mmCIF file with all atom_site columns, C-alpha atoms in Angstrom:
data_model
loop_
_atom_site.group_PDB
_atom_site.id
_atom_site.type_symbol
_atom_site.label_atom_id
_atom_site.label_alt_id
_atom_site.label_comp_id
_atom_site.label_asym_id
_atom_site.label_entity_id
_atom_site.label_seq_id
_atom_site.pdbx_PDB_ins_code
_atom_site.Cartn_x
_atom_site.Cartn_y
_atom_site.Cartn_z
_atom_site.occupancy
_atom_site.B_iso_or_equiv
_atom_site.pdbx_formal_charge
_atom_site.auth_seq_id
_atom_site.auth_comp_id
_atom_site.auth_asym_id
_atom_site.auth_atom_id
_atom_site.pdbx_PDB_model_num
ATOM 1   C CA . UNK A 1 1   ? -3.107  -46.351 24.068  1.00 40.00 ? 26  UNK A CA 1
ATOM 2   C CA . UNK A 1 2   ? -5.169  -44.725 21.447  1.00 46.00 ? 27  UNK A CA 1
ATOM 3   C CA . UNK A 1 3   ? -6.650  -41.332 21.617  1.00 48.00 ? 28  UNK A CA 1
ATOM 4   C CA . UNK A 1 4   ? -10.281 -40.899 22.434  1.00 50.00 ? 29  UNK A CA 1
ATOM 5   C CA . UNK A 1 5   ? -12.527 -41.855 19.504  1.00 53.00 ? 30  UNK A CA 1
ATOM 6   C CA . UNK A 1 6   ? -9.790  -43.937 17.700  1.00 60.00 ? 31  UNK A CA 1
ATOM 7   C CA . UNK A 1 7   ? -8.612  -47.342 17.460  1.00 75.00 ? 32  UNK A CA 1
ATOM 8   C CA . UNK A 1 8   ? -5.618  -49.073 16.238  1.00 84.00 ? 33  UNK A CA 1
ATOM 9   C CA . UNK A 1 9   ? -7.178  -50.058 13.412  1.00 83.00 ? 34  UNK A CA 1
ATOM 10  C CA . UNK A 1 10  ? -8.429  -46.732 12.386  1.00 79.00 ? 35  UNK A CA 1
ATOM 11  C CA . UNK A 1 11  ? -5.275  -45.156 12.890  1.00 89.00 ? 36  UNK A CA 1
ATOM 12  C CA . UNK A 1 12  ? -3.632  -47.771 10.738  1.00 92.00 ? 37  UNK A CA 1
ATOM 13  C CA . UNK A 1 13  ? -6.424  -46.801 8.366   1.00 92.00 ? 38  UNK A CA 1
ATOM 14  C CA . UNK A 1 14  ? -5.412  -43.018 8.497   1.00 96.00 ? 39  UNK A CA 1
ATOM 15  C CA . UNK A 1 15  ? -2.179  -43.582 8.258   1.00 96.00 ? 40  UNK A CA 1
ATOM 16  C CA . UNK A 1 16  ? -2.454  -45.815 4.852   1.00 97.00 ? 41  UNK A CA 1
ATOM 17  C CA . UNK A 1 17  ? -4.663  -42.619 3.563   1.00 98.00 ? 42  UNK A CA 1
ATOM 18  C CA . UNK A 1 18  ? -2.108  -40.105 4.339   1.00 98.00 ? 43  UNK A CA 1
ATOM 19  C CA . UNK A 1 19  ? 0.675   -41.939 2.882   1.00 97.00 ? 44  UNK A CA 1
ATOM 20  C CA . UNK A 1 20  ? -2.000  -42.677 -0.247  1.00 98.00 ? 45  UNK A CA 1
ATOM 21  C CA . UNK A 1 21  ? -2.965  -38.741 -0.211  1.00 98.00 ? 46  UNK A CA 1
ATOM 22  C CA . UNK A 1 22  ? 1.042   -37.799 -0.369  1.00 98.00 ? 47  UNK A CA 1
ATOM 23  C CA . UNK A 1 23  ? 1.213   -39.737 -3.639  1.00 98.00 ? 48  UNK A CA 1
ATOM 24  C CA . UNK A 1 24  ? -2.103  -38.405 -5.039  1.00 98.00 ? 49  UNK A CA 1
ATOM 25  C CA . UNK A 1 25  ? -1.492  -34.591 -3.943  1.00 98.00 ? 50  UNK A CA 1
ATOM 26  C CA . UNK A 1 26  ? 2.239   -34.773 -5.167  1.00 97.00 ? 51  UNK A CA 1
ATOM 27  C CA . UNK A 1 27  ? 0.975   -35.445 -8.403  1.00 97.00 ? 52  UNK A CA 1
ATOM 28  C CA . UNK A 1 28  ? -2.273  -33.242 -9.167  1.00 97.00 ? 53  UNK A CA 1
ATOM 29  C CA . UNK A 1 29  ? -2.360  -31.163 -6.025  1.00 98.00 ? 54  UNK A CA 1
ATOM 30  C CA . UNK A 1 30  ? -5.235  -30.120 -3.756  1.00 98.00 ? 55  UNK A CA 1
ATOM 31  C CA . UNK A 1 31  ? -7.271  -28.584 -6.553  1.00 98.00 ? 56  UNK A CA 1
ATOM 32  C CA . UNK A 1 32  ? -6.773  -31.721 -8.967  1.00 98.00 ? 57  UNK A CA 1
ATOM 33  C CA . UNK A 1 33  ? -6.898  -34.941 -6.649  1.00 98.00 ? 58  UNK A CA 1
ATOM 34  C CA . UNK A 1 34  ? -10.110 -36.280 -5.751  1.00 98.00 ? 59  UNK A CA 1
ATOM 35  C CA . UNK A 1 35  ? -11.048 -38.087 -2.191  1.00 98.00 ? 60  UNK A CA 1
ATOM 36  C CA . UNK A 1 36  ? -12.003 -41.121 -4.531  1.00 98.00 ? 61  UNK A CA 1
ATOM 37  C CA . UNK A 1 37  ? -8.497  -41.634 -6.332  1.00 98.00 ? 62  UNK A CA 1
ATOM 38  C CA . UNK A 1 38  ? -7.225  -41.254 -2.584  1.00 98.00 ? 63  UNK A CA 1
ATOM 39  C CA . UNK A 1 39  ? -9.264  -43.947 -1.727  1.00 98.00 ? 64  UNK A CA 1
ATOM 40  C CA . UNK A 1 40  ? -8.607  -46.024 -4.259  1.00 98.00 ? 65  UNK A CA 1
ATOM 41  C CA . UNK A 1 41  ? -4.928  -45.936 -3.909  1.00 98.00 ? 66  UNK A CA 1
ATOM 42  C CA . UNK A 1 42  ? -5.502  -46.816 -0.111  1.00 97.00 ? 67  UNK A CA 1
ATOM 43  C CA . UNK A 1 43  ? -7.555  -49.519 -1.059  1.00 96.00 ? 68  UNK A CA 1
ATOM 44  C CA . UNK A 1 44  ? -10.437 -48.627 0.826   1.00 96.00 ? 69  UNK A CA 1
ATOM 45  C CA . UNK A 1 45  ? -13.882 -46.832 -0.128  1.00 96.00 ? 70  UNK A CA 1
ATOM 46  C CA . UNK A 1 46  ? -14.429 -43.095 -0.628  1.00 96.00 ? 71  UNK A CA 1
ATOM 47  C CA . UNK A 1 47  ? -16.882 -43.069 2.303   1.00 96.00 ? 72  UNK A CA 1
ATOM 48  C CA . UNK A 1 48  ? -14.555 -44.564 4.418   1.00 95.00 ? 73  UNK A CA 1
ATOM 49  C CA . UNK A 1 49  ? -12.135 -41.491 3.911   1.00 96.00 ? 74  UNK A CA 1
ATOM 50  C CA . UNK A 1 50  ? -15.145 -39.302 5.090   1.00 96.00 ? 75  UNK A CA 1
ATOM 51  C CA . UNK A 1 51  ? -15.407 -41.216 8.260   1.00 94.00 ? 76  UNK A CA 1
ATOM 52  C CA . UNK A 1 52  ? -12.064 -40.293 9.103   1.00 95.00 ? 77  UNK A CA 1
ATOM 53  C CA . UNK A 1 53  ? -11.493 -36.876 7.852   1.00 96.00 ? 78  UNK A CA 1
ATOM 54  C CA . UNK A 1 54  ? -14.389 -34.220 7.693   1.00 96.00 ? 79  UNK A CA 1
ATOM 55  C CA . UNK A 1 55  ? -13.604 -33.117 4.202   1.00 97.00 ? 80  UNK A CA 1
ATOM 56  C CA . UNK A 1 56  ? -10.801 -32.554 1.399   1.00 98.00 ? 81  UNK A CA 1
ATOM 57  C CA . UNK A 1 57  ? -9.371  -29.646 2.953   1.00 98.00 ? 82  UNK A CA 1
ATOM 58  C CA . UNK A 1 58  ? -8.818  -31.356 6.522   1.00 98.00 ? 83  UNK A CA 1
ATOM 59  C CA . UNK A 1 59  ? -7.493  -34.430 4.660   1.00 98.00 ? 84  UNK A CA 1
ATOM 60  C CA . UNK A 1 60  ? -4.731  -32.156 2.771   1.00 98.00 ? 85  UNK A CA 1
ATOM 61  C CA . UNK A 1 61  ? -3.869  -30.560 6.120   1.00 98.00 ? 86  UNK A CA 1
ATOM 62  C CA . UNK A 1 62  ? -3.739  -33.548 8.369   1.00 98.00 ? 87  UNK A CA 1
ATOM 63  C CA . UNK A 1 63  ? -1.121  -34.782 5.315   1.00 98.00 ? 88  UNK A CA 1
ATOM 64  C CA . UNK A 1 64  ? 1.089   -31.596 5.481   1.00 98.00 ? 89  UNK A CA 1
ATOM 65  C CA . UNK A 1 65  ? 1.254   -32.444 9.533   1.00 97.00 ? 90  UNK A CA 1
ATOM 66  C CA . UNK A 1 66  ? 1.963   -36.119 8.607   1.00 97.00 ? 91  UNK A CA 1
ATOM 67  C CA . UNK A 1 67  ? 4.948   -35.095 6.190   1.00 96.00 ? 92  UNK A CA 1
ATOM 68  C CA . UNK A 1 68  ? 5.978   -32.461 8.897   1.00 95.00 ? 93  UNK A CA 1
ATOM 69  C CA . UNK A 1 69  ? 6.217   -34.914 11.347  1.00 95.00 ? 94  UNK A CA 1
ATOM 70  C CA . UNK A 1 70  ? 7.958   -37.425 8.693   1.00 92.00 ? 95  UNK A CA 1
ATOM 71  C CA . UNK A 1 71  ? 10.481  -34.277 8.211   1.00 89.00 ? 96  UNK A CA 1
ATOM 72  C CA . UNK A 1 72  ? 11.161  -33.545 11.735  1.00 89.00 ? 97  UNK A CA 1
ATOM 73  C CA . UNK A 1 73  ? 11.944  -37.099 12.684  1.00 88.00 ? 98  UNK A CA 1
ATOM 74  C CA . UNK A 1 74  ? 14.089  -37.873 9.812   1.00 84.00 ? 99  UNK A CA 1
ATOM 75  C CA . UNK A 1 75  ? 16.385  -34.605 10.323  1.00 81.00 ? 100 UNK A CA 1
ATOM 76  C CA . UNK A 1 76  ? 16.465  -35.243 14.252  1.00 79.00 ? 101 UNK A CA 1
ATOM 77  C CA . UNK A 1 77  ? 17.387  -38.825 13.837  1.00 78.00 ? 102 UNK A CA 1
ATOM 78  C CA . UNK A 1 78  ? 19.625  -38.199 10.933  1.00 73.00 ? 103 UNK A CA 1
ATOM 79  C CA . UNK A 1 79  ? 21.664  -35.467 13.075  1.00 70.00 ? 104 UNK A CA 1
ATOM 80  C CA . UNK A 1 80  ? 21.559  -37.426 16.222  1.00 72.00 ? 105 UNK A CA 1
ATOM 81  C CA . UNK A 1 81  ? 23.172  -40.814 14.415  1.00 70.00 ? 106 UNK A CA 1
ATOM 82  C CA . UNK A 1 82  ? 25.433  -38.949 12.332  1.00 61.00 ? 107 UNK A CA 1
ATOM 83  C CA . UNK A 1 83  ? 27.099  -36.432 14.592  1.00 55.00 ? 108 UNK A CA 1
ATOM 84  C CA . UNK A 1 84  ? 29.244  -37.044 17.930  1.00 56.00 ? 109 UNK A CA 1
ATOM 85  C CA . UNK A 1 85  ? 27.671  -35.588 21.030  1.00 51.00 ? 110 UNK A CA 1
ATOM 86  C CA . UNK A 1 86  ? 29.970  -32.614 20.807  1.00 44.00 ? 111 UNK A CA 1
ATOM 87  C CA . UNK A 1 87  ? 28.912  -31.454 17.678  1.00 62.00 ? 112 UNK A CA 1
ATOM 88  C CA . UNK A 1 88  ? 29.420  -28.105 16.125  1.00 70.00 ? 113 UNK A CA 1
ATOM 89  C CA . UNK A 1 89  ? 26.740  -26.385 14.346  1.00 68.00 ? 114 UNK A CA 1
ATOM 90  C CA . UNK A 1 90  ? 28.133  -26.569 11.088  1.00 73.00 ? 115 UNK A CA 1
ATOM 91  C CA . UNK A 1 91  ? 28.404  -30.328 11.468  1.00 73.00 ? 116 UNK A CA 1
ATOM 92  C CA . UNK A 1 92  ? 24.810  -30.384 12.631  1.00 69.00 ? 117 UNK A CA 1
ATOM 93  C CA . UNK A 1 93  ? 23.660  -28.359 9.508   1.00 72.00 ? 118 UNK A CA 1
ATOM 94  C CA . UNK A 1 94  ? 25.550  -30.804 7.359   1.00 75.00 ? 119 UNK A CA 1
ATOM 95  C CA . UNK A 1 95  ? 23.847  -33.765 8.751   1.00 73.00 ? 120 UNK A CA 1
ATOM 96  C CA . UNK A 1 96  ? 20.345  -32.249 8.499   1.00 75.00 ? 121 UNK A CA 1
ATOM 97  C CA . UNK A 1 97  ? 21.147  -31.151 4.563   1.00 77.00 ? 122 UNK A CA 1
ATOM 98  C CA . UNK A 1 98  ? 21.914  -34.611 4.065   1.00 79.00 ? 123 UNK A CA 1
ATOM 99  C CA . UNK A 1 99  ? 18.774  -36.008 5.953   1.00 78.00 ? 124 UNK A CA 1
ATOM 100 C CA . UNK A 1 100 ? 16.568  -33.573 3.800   1.00 81.00 ? 125 UNK A CA 1
ATOM 101 C CA . UNK A 1 101 ? 18.330  -34.550 0.402   1.00 80.00 ? 126 UNK A CA 1
ATOM 102 C CA . UNK A 1 102 ? 17.834  -37.804 1.320   1.00 80.00 ? 127 UNK A CA 1
ATOM 103 C CA . UNK A 1 103 ? 14.263  -37.161 2.479   1.00 81.00 ? 128 UNK A CA 1
ATOM 104 C CA . UNK A 1 104 ? 13.027  -35.446 -0.657  1.00 82.00 ? 129 UNK A CA 1
ATOM 105 C CA . UNK A 1 105 ? 14.648  -37.899 -2.991  1.00 82.00 ? 130 UNK A CA 1
ATOM 106 C CA . UNK A 1 106 ? 11.190  -39.640 -2.435  1.00 87.00 ? 131 UNK A CA 1
ATOM 107 C CA . UNK A 1 107 ? 9.624   -37.302 -5.246  1.00 90.00 ? 132 UNK A CA 1
ATOM 108 C CA . UNK A 1 108 ? 6.074   -37.776 -3.523  1.00 94.00 ? 133 UNK A CA 1
ATOM 109 C CA . UNK A 1 109 ? 7.711   -35.852 -0.449  1.00 93.00 ? 134 UNK A CA 1
ATOM 110 C CA . UNK A 1 110 ? 9.078   -33.388 -2.429  1.00 91.00 ? 135 UNK A CA 1
ATOM 111 C CA . UNK A 1 111 ? 6.104   -32.789 -4.784  1.00 94.00 ? 136 UNK A CA 1
ATOM 112 C CA . UNK A 1 112 ? 3.803   -32.601 -2.021  1.00 96.00 ? 137 UNK A CA 1
ATOM 113 C CA . UNK A 1 113 ? 5.761   -30.437 -0.179  1.00 94.00 ? 138 UNK A CA 1
ATOM 114 C CA . UNK A 1 114 ? 5.622   -27.999 -3.209  1.00 94.00 ? 139 UNK A CA 1
ATOM 115 C CA . UNK A 1 115 ? 2.022   -28.541 -3.832  1.00 97.00 ? 140 UNK A CA 1
ATOM 116 C CA . UNK A 1 116 ? 1.216   -27.898 -0.338  1.00 97.00 ? 141 UNK A CA 1
ATOM 117 C CA . UNK A 1 117 ? 2.889   -24.226 -0.734  1.00 96.00 ? 142 UNK A CA 1
ATOM 118 C CA . UNK A 1 118 ? 0.783   -23.512 -3.504  1.00 97.00 ? 143 UNK A CA 1
ATOM 119 C CA . UNK A 1 119 ? -2.606  -24.755 -1.610  1.00 98.00 ? 144 UNK A CA 1
ATOM 120 C CA . UNK A 1 120 ? -1.462  -21.928 1.121   1.00 97.00 ? 145 UNK A CA 1
ATOM 121 C CA . UNK A 1 121 ? -4.530  -19.729 -0.053  1.00 97.00 ? 146 UNK A CA 1
ATOM 122 C CA . UNK A 1 122 ? -7.222  -22.325 1.680   1.00 97.00 ? 147 UNK A CA 1
ATOM 123 C CA . UNK A 1 123 ? -7.501  -21.330 5.071   1.00 96.00 ? 148 UNK A CA 1
ATOM 124 C CA . UNK A 1 124 ? -6.891  -24.702 6.934   1.00 97.00 ? 149 UNK A CA 1
ATOM 125 C CA . UNK A 1 125 ? -4.006  -25.672 4.638   1.00 98.00 ? 150 UNK A CA 1
ATOM 126 C CA . UNK A 1 126 ? -2.325  -22.505 4.836   1.00 98.00 ? 151 UNK A CA 1
ATOM 127 C CA . UNK A 1 127 ? -2.516  -22.899 8.613   1.00 98.00 ? 152 UNK A CA 1
ATOM 128 C CA . UNK A 1 128 ? -1.133  -26.256 8.367   1.00 98.00 ? 153 UNK A CA 1
ATOM 129 C CA . UNK A 1 129 ? 1.637   -24.928 6.136   1.00 98.00 ? 154 UNK A CA 1
ATOM 130 C CA . UNK A 1 130 ? 2.798   -22.406 8.392   1.00 98.00 ? 155 UNK A CA 1
ATOM 131 C CA . UNK A 1 131 ? 2.437   -24.781 11.548  1.00 97.00 ? 156 UNK A CA 1
ATOM 132 C CA . UNK A 1 132 ? 5.187   -27.003 9.260   1.00 96.00 ? 157 UNK A CA 1
ATOM 133 C CA . UNK A 1 133 ? 7.529   -24.284 8.694   1.00 95.00 ? 158 UNK A CA 1
ATOM 134 C CA . UNK A 1 134 ? 7.488   -22.933 12.092  1.00 96.00 ? 159 UNK A CA 1
ATOM 135 C CA . UNK A 1 135 ? 7.833   -26.488 13.524  1.00 93.00 ? 160 UNK A CA 1
ATOM 136 C CA . UNK A 1 136 ? 11.187  -27.156 10.856  1.00 91.00 ? 161 UNK A CA 1
ATOM 137 C CA . UNK A 1 137 ? 12.477  -23.729 11.539  1.00 92.00 ? 162 UNK A CA 1
ATOM 138 C CA . UNK A 1 138 ? 12.408  -24.327 15.447  1.00 91.00 ? 163 UNK A CA 1
ATOM 139 C CA . UNK A 1 139 ? 14.307  -27.932 14.647  1.00 87.00 ? 164 UNK A CA 1
ATOM 140 C CA . UNK A 1 140 ? 17.109  -26.075 12.410  1.00 86.00 ? 165 UNK A CA 1
ATOM 141 C CA . UNK A 1 141 ? 17.266  -23.352 14.893  1.00 87.00 ? 166 UNK A CA 1
ATOM 142 C CA . UNK A 1 142 ? 17.601  -26.179 17.929  1.00 82.00 ? 167 UNK A CA 1
ATOM 143 C CA . UNK A 1 143 ? 20.631  -26.910 15.509  1.00 77.00 ? 168 UNK A CA 1
ATOM 144 C CA . UNK A 1 144 ? 22.537  -24.046 14.602  1.00 75.00 ? 169 UNK A CA 1
ATOM 145 C CA . UNK A 1 145 ? 21.401  -22.134 18.154  1.00 75.00 ? 170 UNK A CA 1
ATOM 146 C CA . UNK A 1 146 ? 19.992  -18.560 17.505  1.00 79.00 ? 171 UNK A CA 1
ATOM 147 C CA . UNK A 1 147 ? 21.753  -17.615 14.258  1.00 84.00 ? 172 UNK A CA 1
ATOM 148 C CA . UNK A 1 148 ? 18.929  -16.413 11.902  1.00 91.00 ? 173 UNK A CA 1
ATOM 149 C CA . UNK A 1 149 ? 20.820  -16.026 8.900   1.00 90.00 ? 174 UNK A CA 1
ATOM 150 C CA . UNK A 1 150 ? 22.362  -19.828 9.328   1.00 84.00 ? 175 UNK A CA 1
ATOM 151 C CA . UNK A 1 151 ? 18.295  -20.963 9.386   1.00 87.00 ? 176 UNK A CA 1
ATOM 152 C CA . UNK A 1 152 ? 17.561  -18.622 6.465   1.00 90.00 ? 177 UNK A CA 1
ATOM 153 C CA . UNK A 1 153 ? 20.619  -19.754 4.783   1.00 87.00 ? 178 UNK A CA 1
ATOM 154 C CA . UNK A 1 154 ? 19.616  -23.752 5.263   1.00 85.00 ? 179 UNK A CA 1
ATOM 155 C CA . UNK A 1 155 ? 15.957  -22.857 3.976   1.00 89.00 ? 180 UNK A CA 1
ATOM 156 C CA . UNK A 1 156 ? 17.289  -21.343 0.966   1.00 90.00 ? 181 UNK A CA 1
ATOM 157 C CA . UNK A 1 157 ? 19.523  -24.100 0.491   1.00 87.00 ? 182 UNK A CA 1
ATOM 158 C CA . UNK A 1 158 ? 16.531  -26.483 0.671   1.00 88.00 ? 183 UNK A CA 1
ATOM 159 C CA . UNK A 1 159 ? 14.258  -24.600 -2.009  1.00 90.00 ? 184 UNK A CA 1
ATOM 160 C CA . UNK A 1 160 ? 17.081  -24.544 -4.164  1.00 90.00 ? 185 UNK A CA 1
ATOM 161 C CA . UNK A 1 161 ? 17.328  -28.152 -3.823  1.00 88.00 ? 186 UNK A CA 1
ATOM 162 C CA . UNK A 1 162 ? 13.947  -28.870 -3.999  1.00 89.00 ? 187 UNK A CA 1
ATOM 163 C CA . UNK A 1 163 ? 13.819  -26.905 -7.362  1.00 90.00 ? 188 UNK A CA 1
ATOM 164 C CA . UNK A 1 164 ? 17.183  -28.762 -8.765  1.00 91.00 ? 189 UNK A CA 1
ATOM 165 C CA . UNK A 1 165 ? 15.488  -32.082 -8.123  1.00 89.00 ? 190 UNK A CA 1
ATOM 166 C CA . UNK A 1 166 ? 11.950  -31.329 -9.417  1.00 89.00 ? 191 UNK A CA 1
ATOM 167 C CA . UNK A 1 167 ? 13.532  -30.187 -12.555 1.00 92.00 ? 192 UNK A CA 1
ATOM 168 C CA . UNK A 1 168 ? 15.816  -32.735 -12.834 1.00 92.00 ? 193 UNK A CA 1
ATOM 169 C CA . UNK A 1 169 ? 18.579  -30.288 -12.973 1.00 93.00 ? 194 UNK A CA 1
ATOM 170 C CA . UNK A 1 170 ? 21.418  -33.000 -12.446 1.00 90.00 ? 195 UNK A CA 1
ATOM 171 C CA . UNK A 1 171 ? 20.771  -34.638 -15.624 1.00 94.00 ? 196 UNK A CA 1
ATOM 172 C CA . UNK A 1 172 ? 20.919  -31.374 -17.835 1.00 95.00 ? 197 UNK A CA 1
ATOM 173 C CA . UNK A 1 173 ? 24.344  -30.599 -19.362 1.00 95.00 ? 198 UNK A CA 1
ATOM 174 C CA . UNK A 1 174 ? 23.573  -26.857 -19.856 1.00 96.00 ? 199 UNK A CA 1
ATOM 175 C CA . UNK A 1 175 ? 25.709  -23.847 -18.218 1.00 96.00 ? 200 UNK A CA 1
ATOM 176 C CA . UNK A 1 176 ? 22.558  -22.480 -16.415 1.00 96.00 ? 201 UNK A CA 1
ATOM 177 C CA . UNK A 1 177 ? 21.689  -25.901 -14.786 1.00 95.00 ? 202 UNK A CA 1
ATOM 178 C CA . UNK A 1 178 ? 25.086  -26.777 -13.391 1.00 94.00 ? 203 UNK A CA 1
ATOM 179 C CA . UNK A 1 179 ? 24.966  -23.576 -11.759 1.00 94.00 ? 204 UNK A CA 1
ATOM 180 C CA . UNK A 1 180 ? 21.703  -24.220 -10.501 1.00 93.00 ? 205 UNK A CA 1
ATOM 181 C CA . UNK A 1 181 ? 22.718  -27.946 -9.107  1.00 90.00 ? 206 UNK A CA 1
ATOM 182 C CA . UNK A 1 182 ? 26.115  -27.257 -8.495  1.00 87.00 ? 207 UNK A CA 1
ATOM 183 C CA . UNK A 1 183 ? 27.384  -30.061 -10.930 1.00 79.00 ? 208 UNK A CA 1
#
């Protein structure tokens, strides 16, 4: 049943807008993207965007939550599917790394996450980004137990993977690029 004040159609439109927002914000960031561009990509009017989201900052924050859910669901599903019931933390981490690698192959998701970090000075967006990180940390912690070092290592490897993919380092045949990309 839809939440009070919402409808199935409204929820579907929100999802379409959020997906369009990921793509638009990924390219031009919070400051460079207009709600008109998002509305156009979503195939709706700009006033309808404002009917569903109070302002651009709220839309961006909700987009962070949307991507956070996508990440959590992808990681959890991949780990559950790829490892046996009696799994080791190492096997779960490998499965999570594989899932994350597949997720960020979607350049829009990858770039949106980077843009979200850049817009974290905006109060509502900063809170959404911190909430996203908190959720991901707890998910990874569930996979590896209470090993803070393993959690930090997972995030460090993910950040390096973000940079490697965004710069296309796997396609650059230079020693420095091979060092960072591991190829």
